[in-house]
C-alpha positions as a LaTeX table, in Angstrom:
\begin{tabular}{lrrr}
\hline
Residue & $x$ (\AA) & $y$ (\AA) & $z$ (\AA) \\
\hline
Met1 & $-197.74$ & 55.22 & 121.89 \\
Lys2 & $-196.12$ & 54.13 & 118.68 \\
Arg3 & $-194.07$ & 57.34 & 118.45 \\
Ala4 & $-192.91$ & 57.17 & 121.96 \\
Leu5 & $-191.81$ & 53.61 & 121.56 \\
Arg6 & $-189.88$ & 54.47 & 118.57 \\
Phe7 & $-188.25$ & 57.38 & 120.34 \\
Ala8 & $-187.36$ & 55.13 & 123.24 \\
Leu9 & $-185.92$ & 52.42 & 121.17 \\
Ser10 & $-183.84$ & 54.88 & 119.08 \\
Thr11 & $-182.59$ & 56.49 & 122.33 \\
Val12 & $-181.68$ & 53.06 & 123.79 \\
Ala13 & $-179.87$ & 52.09 & 120.60 \\
Phe14 & $-177.93$ & 55.44 & 120.32 \\
Ala15 & $-177.13$ & 55.18 & 123.87 \\
Gly16 & $-175.76$ & 51.72 & 123.57 \\
Ile17 & $-173.65$ & 52.53 & 120.58 \\
Trp18 & $-172.39$ & 55.56 & 122.29 \\
Leu19 & $-171.42$ & 53.69 & 125.35 \\
Ile20 & $-169.75$ & 51.07 & 123.37 \\
Met21 & $-167.62$ & 53.58 & 121.38 \\
Leu22 & $-166.91$ & 55.57 & 124.65 \\
Phe23 & $-165.62$ & 52.35 & 126.57 \\
His24 & $-164.32$ & 50.66 & 123.50 \\
Ala25 & $-160.88$ & 49.90 & 125.25 \\
Gln26 & $-162.57$ & 47.99 & 128.06 \\
Ile27 & $-165.39$ & 46.38 & 126.04 \\
Leu28 & $-163.73$ & 45.49 & 122.83 \\
Pro29 & $-159.93$ & 45.66 & 123.38 \\
Gly30 & $-159.13$ & 44.80 & 119.71 \\
Leu31 & $-161.11$ & 47.78 & 118.61 \\
Glu32 & $-158.77$ & 50.72 & 117.57 \\
Leu33 & $-160.30$ & 54.01 & 117.07 \\
Ser34 & $-158.15$ & 57.14 & 115.95 \\
Pro35 & $-157.33$ & 59.75 & 118.65 \\
Ala36 & $-159.65$ & 62.29 & 116.93 \\
Val37 & $-162.56$ & 59.99 & 117.34 \\
Asp38 & $-161.62$ & 59.32 & 120.98 \\
Leu39 & $-161.90$ & 63.06 & 121.61 \\
Val40 & $-165.11$ & 63.68 & 119.76 \\
Ile41 & $-167.12$ & 60.72 & 121.33 \\
Pro42 & $-167.51$ & 62.24 & 124.85 \\
Ala43 & $-168.77$ & 65.48 & 123.45 \\
Ile44 & $-171.47$ & 63.86 & 121.46 \\
Pro45 & $-174.47$ & 64.20 & 124.08 \\
Leu46 & $-173.61$ & 67.90 & 124.53 \\
Trp47 & $-173.54$ & 68.53 & 120.91 \\
Leu48 & $-176.87$ & 66.73 & 120.54 \\
Leu49 & $-178.26$ & 68.90 & 123.48 \\
Val50 & $-177.12$ & 72.28 & 121.96 \\
Thr51 & $-178.33$ & 71.30 & 118.56 \\
Phe52 & $-181.77$ & 70.36 & 119.89 \\
Gly53 & $-181.92$ & 73.73 & 121.81 \\
Ser54 & $-180.79$ & 75.62 & 118.59 \\
Tyr55 & $-183.48$ & 73.93 & 116.53 \\
Ser56 & $-186.20$ & 74.47 & 119.35 \\
Leu57 & $-185.39$ & 78.19 & 119.55 \\
Ala58 & $-185.27$ & 78.64 & 115.81 \\
Asn59 & $-188.54$ & 76.91 & 115.47 \\
Leu60 & $-190.09$ & 79.19 & 118.22 \\
Gly61 & $-188.68$ & 82.28 & 116.49 \\
Trp62 & $-190.05$ & 81.23 & 113.24 \\
Ala63 & $-193.40$ & 80.71 & 114.69 \\
Leu64 & $-193.36$ & 84.02 & 116.33 \\
Ile65 & $-192.45$ & 85.65 & 113.03 \\
Ile66 & $-195.36$ & 84.12 & 111.11 \\
Phe67 & $-197.92$ & 84.45 & 113.82 \\
Gly68 & $-201.01$ & 86.00 & 112.39 \\
Asp69 & $-202.99$ & 88.81 & 113.92 \\
Cys70 & $-206.64$ & 88.30 & 115.02 \\
Pro71 & $-208.56$ & 91.44 & 114.80 \\
Ala72 & $-211.80$ & 89.85 & 115.61 \\
Ala73 & $-210.39$ & 88.34 & 118.86 \\
Gln74 & $-209.01$ & 91.91 & 119.76 \\
Val75 & $-212.37$ & 93.32 & 119.39 \\
Ser76 & $-214.04$ & 90.74 & 121.55 \\
Leu77 & $-211.37$ & 91.06 & 124.20 \\
Leu78 & $-211.79$ & 94.76 & 124.30 \\
Lys79 & $-215.45$ & 94.29 & 124.79 \\
Glu80 & $-215.08$ & 91.91 & 127.59 \\
Ile81 & $-212.65$ & 94.36 & 129.25 \\
Gln82 & $-215.31$ & 96.93 & 129.05 \\
Thr83 & $-217.93$ & 94.79 & 130.46 \\
Ala84 & $-215.62$ & 93.68 & 133.37 \\
Lys85 & $-214.73$ & 97.36 & 134.18 \\
Met86 & $-218.57$ & 98.42 & 134.11 \\
Asp87 & $-219.26$ & 95.27 & 136.55 \\
Leu88 & $-216.58$ & 96.37 & 138.83 \\
Arg89 & $-217.53$ & 100.08 & 138.89 \\
Ser90 & $-221.32$ & 98.84 & 139.65 \\
His91 & $-219.89$ & 97.01 & 142.77 \\
Gly92 & $-217.87$ & 100.21 & 143.84 \\
Val93 & $-214.37$ & 99.31 & 142.76 \\
Ser94 & $-212.28$ & 102.13 & 141.46 \\
Ile95 & $-210.62$ & 101.46 & 138.05 \\
Asp96 & $-208.01$ & 103.66 & 136.26 \\
\hline
\end{tabular}
């Protein structure tokens, strides 16, 4: 619960700051931001989404690259398949 609360608070704080910067002309009329900042601020959520997606895909790809083989599990699975085939044949089911 601690991590979820920290994430929620961070999200609310970021969203609040982002909204204030997005609508700075209406909320804080005296605050003047450069035109470049005014162009970048609306794109921040999309940039965060793309960054998170890229990180997730890279993390998934790395996990697939370093995924180890399990020869013992392979042997066990092949035995279970053979047992299931024999059981189905004994019940009159045609296999292969």
